[in-house]
Structure formats: C-alpha cells, structure tokens
Short mmCIF file of C-alpha atoms in Angstrom, two decimals:
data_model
loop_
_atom_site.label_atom_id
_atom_site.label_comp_id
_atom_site.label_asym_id
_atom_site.label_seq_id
_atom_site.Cartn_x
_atom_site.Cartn_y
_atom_site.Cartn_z
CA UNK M 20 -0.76 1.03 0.24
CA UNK M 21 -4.08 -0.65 -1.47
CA UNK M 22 -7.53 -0.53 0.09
CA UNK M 23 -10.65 -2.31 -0.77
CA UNK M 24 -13.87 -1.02 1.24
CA UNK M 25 -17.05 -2.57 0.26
CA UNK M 26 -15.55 -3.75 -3.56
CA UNK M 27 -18.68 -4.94 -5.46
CA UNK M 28 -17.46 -6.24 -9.08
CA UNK M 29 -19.22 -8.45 -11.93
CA UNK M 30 -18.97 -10.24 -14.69
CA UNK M 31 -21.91 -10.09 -16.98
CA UNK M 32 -24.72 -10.80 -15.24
CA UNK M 33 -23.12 -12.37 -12.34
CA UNK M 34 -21.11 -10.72 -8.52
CA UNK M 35 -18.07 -12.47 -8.54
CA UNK M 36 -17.08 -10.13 -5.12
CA UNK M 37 -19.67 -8.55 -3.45
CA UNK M 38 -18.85 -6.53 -0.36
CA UNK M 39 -14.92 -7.05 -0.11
CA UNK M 40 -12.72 -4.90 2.62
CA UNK M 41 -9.32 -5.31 3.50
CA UNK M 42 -5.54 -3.34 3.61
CA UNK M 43 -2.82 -4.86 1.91
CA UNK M 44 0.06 -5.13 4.66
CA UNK M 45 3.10 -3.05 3.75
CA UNK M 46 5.23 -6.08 4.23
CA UNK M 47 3.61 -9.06 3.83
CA UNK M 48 2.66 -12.18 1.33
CA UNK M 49 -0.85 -12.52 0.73
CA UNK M 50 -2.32 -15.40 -0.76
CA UNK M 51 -5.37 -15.49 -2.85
CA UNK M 52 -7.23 -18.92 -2.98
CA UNK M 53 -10.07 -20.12 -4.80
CA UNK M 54 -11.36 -22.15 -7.73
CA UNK M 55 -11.80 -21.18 -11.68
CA UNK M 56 -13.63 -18.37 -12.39
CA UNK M 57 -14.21 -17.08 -9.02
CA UNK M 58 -12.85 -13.50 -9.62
CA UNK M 59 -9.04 -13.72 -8.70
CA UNK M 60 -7.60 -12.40 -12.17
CA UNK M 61 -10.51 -9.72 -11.90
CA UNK M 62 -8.96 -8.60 -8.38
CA UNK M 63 -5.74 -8.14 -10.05
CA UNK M 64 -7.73 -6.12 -12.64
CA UNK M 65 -9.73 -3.95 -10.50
CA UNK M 66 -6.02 -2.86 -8.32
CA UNK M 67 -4.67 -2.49 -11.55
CA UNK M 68 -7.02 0.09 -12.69
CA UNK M 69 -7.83 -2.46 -15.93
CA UNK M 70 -11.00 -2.90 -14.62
CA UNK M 71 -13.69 -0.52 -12.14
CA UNK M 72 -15.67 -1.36 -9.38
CA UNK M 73 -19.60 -1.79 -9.98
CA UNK M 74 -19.59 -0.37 -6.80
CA UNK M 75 -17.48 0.25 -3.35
CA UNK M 76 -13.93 1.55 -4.29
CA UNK M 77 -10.13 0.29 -4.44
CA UNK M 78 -7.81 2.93 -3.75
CA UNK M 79 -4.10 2.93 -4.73
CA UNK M 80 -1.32 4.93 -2.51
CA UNK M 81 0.68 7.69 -4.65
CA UNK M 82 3.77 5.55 -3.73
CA UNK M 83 3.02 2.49 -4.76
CA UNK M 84 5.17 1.15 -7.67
CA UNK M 85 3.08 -2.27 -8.76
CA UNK M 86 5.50 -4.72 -10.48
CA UNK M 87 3.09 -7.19 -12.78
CA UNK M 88 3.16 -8.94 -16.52
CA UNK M 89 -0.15 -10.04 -17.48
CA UNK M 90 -0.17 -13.70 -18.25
CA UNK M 91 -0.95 -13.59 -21.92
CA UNK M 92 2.82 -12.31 -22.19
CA UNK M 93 1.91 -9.69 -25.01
CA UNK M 94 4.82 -7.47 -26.37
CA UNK M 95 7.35 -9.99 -26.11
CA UNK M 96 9.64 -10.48 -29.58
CA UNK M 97 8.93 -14.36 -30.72
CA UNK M 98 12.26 -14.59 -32.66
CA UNK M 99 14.34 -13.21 -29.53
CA UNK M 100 15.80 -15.39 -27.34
CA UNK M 101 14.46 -15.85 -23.87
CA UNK M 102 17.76 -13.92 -22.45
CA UNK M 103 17.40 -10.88 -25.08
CA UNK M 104 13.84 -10.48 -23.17
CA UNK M 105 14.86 -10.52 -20.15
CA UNK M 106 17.81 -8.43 -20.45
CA UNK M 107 17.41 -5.98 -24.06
CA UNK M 108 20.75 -7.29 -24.85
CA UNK M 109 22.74 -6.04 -21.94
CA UNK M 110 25.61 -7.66 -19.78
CA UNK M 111 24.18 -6.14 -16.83
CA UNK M 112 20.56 -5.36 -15.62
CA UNK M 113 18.98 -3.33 -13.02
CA UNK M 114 16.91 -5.80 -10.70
CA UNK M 115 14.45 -3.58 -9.06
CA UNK M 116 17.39 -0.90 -7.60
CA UNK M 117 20.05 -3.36 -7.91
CA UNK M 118 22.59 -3.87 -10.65
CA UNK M 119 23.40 -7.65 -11.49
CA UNK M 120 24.93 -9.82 -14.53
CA UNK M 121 22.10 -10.37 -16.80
CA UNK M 122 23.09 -13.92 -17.58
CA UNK M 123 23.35 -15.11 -13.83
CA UNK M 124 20.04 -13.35 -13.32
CA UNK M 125 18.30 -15.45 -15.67
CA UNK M 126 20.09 -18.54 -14.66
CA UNK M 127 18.49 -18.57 -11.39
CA UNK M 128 15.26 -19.17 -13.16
CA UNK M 129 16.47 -22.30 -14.30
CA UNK M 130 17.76 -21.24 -17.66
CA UNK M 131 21.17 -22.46 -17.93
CA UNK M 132 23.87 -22.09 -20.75
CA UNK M 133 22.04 -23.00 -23.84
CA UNK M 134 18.82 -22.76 -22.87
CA UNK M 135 19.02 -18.80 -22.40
CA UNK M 136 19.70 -18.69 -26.31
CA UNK M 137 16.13 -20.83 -27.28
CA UNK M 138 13.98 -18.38 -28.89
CA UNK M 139 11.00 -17.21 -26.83
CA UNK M 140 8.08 -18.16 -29.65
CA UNK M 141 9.52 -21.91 -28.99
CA UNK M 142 9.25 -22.20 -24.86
CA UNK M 143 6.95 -24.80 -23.47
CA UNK M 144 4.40 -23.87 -20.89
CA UNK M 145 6.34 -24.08 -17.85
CA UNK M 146 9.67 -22.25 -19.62
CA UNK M 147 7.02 -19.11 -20.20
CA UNK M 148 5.78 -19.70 -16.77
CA UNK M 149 9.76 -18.83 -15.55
CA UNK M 150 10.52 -16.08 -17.97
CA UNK M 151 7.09 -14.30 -17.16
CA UNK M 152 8.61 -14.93 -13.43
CA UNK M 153 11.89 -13.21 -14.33
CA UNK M 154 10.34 -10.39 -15.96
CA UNK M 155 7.68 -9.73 -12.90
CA UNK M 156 10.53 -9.79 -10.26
CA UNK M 157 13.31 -7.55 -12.38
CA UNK M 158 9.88 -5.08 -12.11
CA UNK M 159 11.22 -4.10 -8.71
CA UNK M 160 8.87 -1.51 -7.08
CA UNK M 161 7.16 -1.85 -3.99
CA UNK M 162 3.95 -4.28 -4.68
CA UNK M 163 4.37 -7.61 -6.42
CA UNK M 164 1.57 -9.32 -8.13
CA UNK M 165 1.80 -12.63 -9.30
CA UNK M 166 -0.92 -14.84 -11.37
CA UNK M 167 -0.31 -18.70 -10.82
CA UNK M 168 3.78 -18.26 -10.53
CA UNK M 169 4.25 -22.19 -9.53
CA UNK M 170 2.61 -23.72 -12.41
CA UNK M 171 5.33 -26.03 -14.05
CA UNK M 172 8.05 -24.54 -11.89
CA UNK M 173 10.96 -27.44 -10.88
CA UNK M 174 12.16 -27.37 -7.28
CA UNK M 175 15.07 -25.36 -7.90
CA UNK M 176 13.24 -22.54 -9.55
CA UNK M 177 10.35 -22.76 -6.84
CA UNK M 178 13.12 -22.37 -4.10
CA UNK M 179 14.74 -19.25 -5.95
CA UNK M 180 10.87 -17.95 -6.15
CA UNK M 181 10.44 -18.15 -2.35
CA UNK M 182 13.85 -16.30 -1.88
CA UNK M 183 12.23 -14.26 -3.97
CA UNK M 184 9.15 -13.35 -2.21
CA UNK M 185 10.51 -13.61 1.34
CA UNK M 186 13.17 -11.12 0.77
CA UNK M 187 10.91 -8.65 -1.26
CA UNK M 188 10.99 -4.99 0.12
CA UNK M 189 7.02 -4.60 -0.25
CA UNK M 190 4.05 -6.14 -0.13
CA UNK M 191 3.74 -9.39 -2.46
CA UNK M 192 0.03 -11.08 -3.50
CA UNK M 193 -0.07 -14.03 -5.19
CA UNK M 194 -2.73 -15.78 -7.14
CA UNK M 195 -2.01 -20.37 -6.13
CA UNK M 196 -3.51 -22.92 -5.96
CA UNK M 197 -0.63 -24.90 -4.74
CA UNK M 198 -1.21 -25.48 -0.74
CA UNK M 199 2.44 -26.56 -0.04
CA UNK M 200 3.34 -23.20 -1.08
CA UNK M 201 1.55 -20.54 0.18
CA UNK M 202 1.82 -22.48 3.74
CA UNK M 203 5.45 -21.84 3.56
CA UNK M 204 5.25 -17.95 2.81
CA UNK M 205 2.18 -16.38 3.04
CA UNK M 206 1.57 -13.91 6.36
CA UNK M 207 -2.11 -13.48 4.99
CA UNK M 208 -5.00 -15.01 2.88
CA UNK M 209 -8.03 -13.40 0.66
CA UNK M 210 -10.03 -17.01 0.08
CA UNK M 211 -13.12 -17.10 -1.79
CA UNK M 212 -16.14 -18.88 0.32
CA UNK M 213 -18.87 -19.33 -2.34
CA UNK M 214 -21.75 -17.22 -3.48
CA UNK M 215 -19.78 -13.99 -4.33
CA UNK M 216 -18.39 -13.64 -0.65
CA UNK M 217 -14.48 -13.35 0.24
CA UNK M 218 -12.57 -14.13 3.50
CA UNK M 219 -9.67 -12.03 5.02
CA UNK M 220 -7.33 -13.68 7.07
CA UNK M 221 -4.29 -13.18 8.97
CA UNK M 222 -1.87 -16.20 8.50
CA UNK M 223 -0.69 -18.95 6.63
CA UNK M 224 -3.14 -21.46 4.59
CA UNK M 225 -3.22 -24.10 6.66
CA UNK M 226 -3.95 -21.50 9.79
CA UNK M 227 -6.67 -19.93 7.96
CA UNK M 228 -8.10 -23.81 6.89
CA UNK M 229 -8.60 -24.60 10.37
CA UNK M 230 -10.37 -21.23 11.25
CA UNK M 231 -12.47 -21.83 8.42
CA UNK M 232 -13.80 -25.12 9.61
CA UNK M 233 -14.07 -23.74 13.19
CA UNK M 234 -16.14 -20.42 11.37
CA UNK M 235 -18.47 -22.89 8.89
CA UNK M 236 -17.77 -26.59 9.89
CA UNK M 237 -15.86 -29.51 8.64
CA UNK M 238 -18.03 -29.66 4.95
CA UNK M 239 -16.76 -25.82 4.05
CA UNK M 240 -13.17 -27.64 3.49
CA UNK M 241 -14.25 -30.02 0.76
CA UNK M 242 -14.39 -28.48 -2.72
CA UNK M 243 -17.95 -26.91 -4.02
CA UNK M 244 -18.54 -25.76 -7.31
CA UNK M 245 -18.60 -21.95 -8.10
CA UNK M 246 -21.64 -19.98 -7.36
CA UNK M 247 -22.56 -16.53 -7.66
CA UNK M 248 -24.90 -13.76 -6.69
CA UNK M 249 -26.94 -12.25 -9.89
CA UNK M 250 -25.68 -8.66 -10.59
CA UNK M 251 -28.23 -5.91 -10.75
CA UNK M 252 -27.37 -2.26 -12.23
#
C-alpha cells in the first residue's frame, strides 16, 4: 500500500512533519486532523509524488490506483454543465468498475433535475464542493483521497458520502475538520500535535481524543496556534 518511515518535509524555512511513520491500512478510513497550515495538503502532495521528501521516504505499492482531484478543480470546461463533467456526455458511466446511469449518479450528489444542467463556471462553493466529490469517487481505484469533502455538504449528500466511504473497496484518507464525521467512519487518525510532530492512531476521533489527553493531559485538547520546527538543509 503507502508507507511513510521517518517523512521529514518543509515549507520554506519551516518542518511542517518531521519524523512521520505509519502504513496506510488496506481497508480502512483514515482521518487526518489538524489546523491551517499544518502540512495536511502537503501530505497529500508528498503520496502523490507532487511534492519530495526533505528527507525519510514515502513509498507507493505498484498496485495502488490513487483516485484524487486537486481542489483548485483545474481542467474543468466553465461553459459545460455540471452533468457534461461528470459524465462527457454519456447516458451511462463507469463508477470505478461499475456501469451506472450517469444522471442518477450525479443525482445522489444532490443535483437534481435542473440543477444538473447549471453550468459549472456558475456553482457556488458548496455545489463545487459536490461535483469535485462526484468526480473523486467515479475515480474508482483502490486509494481514495479526499481534501475537506464535508465543507457545505447538506445532510443528504453527507449521508450518500459516508455510503460512500464505508463501502469503498480500498483504503480511504480524508483531510476534516468536522468531528461529527470522522467519529462516525474513520478506523484510524494521523493528528497533528504541534511543533512539526504527528500522531498515529488506531480508531475513531473521539477514541484517539481521549488517548491524547491520557498521553499529554487535559490542556493538549484545547486549540493552540501552529508552530513549527526551523528547517535546516
């Protein structure tokens, strides 16, 4: 699958993860948590190959297929409609390895009758959010990464998303800061702790909160502000 040993990776002049190890679990939902600017998107980045280690390595099986659509959404027509995206214009679409009407497909993102003709250059910030969604998942393959996927999601759309991920046939890691959420699906957590250093943990969020206090005491669950180790080359 993926493996991290040692991962050292910076930003400038600063470690945003410094000595990171872990396995991604053939069949499970990790969760990465942390504030702004700690170095989540740059994980994605470094498995992706879009960005290298400053030092340790991250190592990518010959079998894995990653499914993933960077959140700036480039490559996608303005003037089409949102359905047109999703489906090039055809009746029926190949979800991962299986065939399915193009038009219910995108319906379970919330787009319903009309709404799969609005152009895609008009869609607010939370209709973007759901077609990104669409396009990730009809990916298929066998490792799902996801960047923020329940920002301005309704409850209908976050259901179908949890379907989603619980019925995946791989290993899915997604990027939330929503708590609710990743209690309800994750089997793991990668949390950032503060100065450059990352947890692994094997559970849910609100599992992985109470080791956390139990590891570093009851202040380590309020909020802190960012801080990082000083990269040297």
């Amino acid at each position: 699958m993926v493996e991290s040993k040692n991962l050292v990776k910076g930003f400038d002049d600063r470690i945003l993860i410094d000595d990171l190890s872990f396995t991604l679990p053939r069949n499970g939902i990790v969760g990465i948590i942390g504030p702004n600017g700690a170095g989540k998107t740059t994980l994605f980045k470094t498995i992706l190959g879009m960005e290298m280690p400053d030092s340790g390595s991250v190592k990518v099986g010959e079998t894995v297929k990653i499914a993933y659509v960077d959140q700036s959404r480039g490559g996608i027509d303005p003037k089409k409609s949102l359905w047109e995206v999703v489906s090039d214009g055809l009746d029926f679409i190949k979800v991962g390895q299986v065939e399915m009407p193009s038009r219910a497909y995108v319906s379970a993102f919330g787009f319903k009758g009309p709404d799969q003709q609005k152009a895609a250059g008009v869609l607010s910030g939370g209709e973007r959010n759901r077609l990104n969604l669409a396009l990730t998942l009809k990916l298929g393959g066998n490792l799902l990464l996801l960047d923020e996927p329940t920002n301005d999601l309704d409850v209908e759309t976050l259901g179908s998303l949890e379907n989603a991920l619980l019925e995946f046939p791989g290993c899915a890691v997604v990027i939330s800061h929503d708590r609710w959420f990743l209690d309800r699906i994750t089997t793991h957590i990668l949390a950032y702790e503060g100065d450059s250093k990352w947890f692994w943990f094997e559970g849910n969020f609100e599992s992985y909160e109470k080791n956390k206090i139990e590891r570093l005491g009851v202040d380590a669950a309020r909020p802190h502000r960012v801080t990082y180790r000083k990269l040297t080359r």
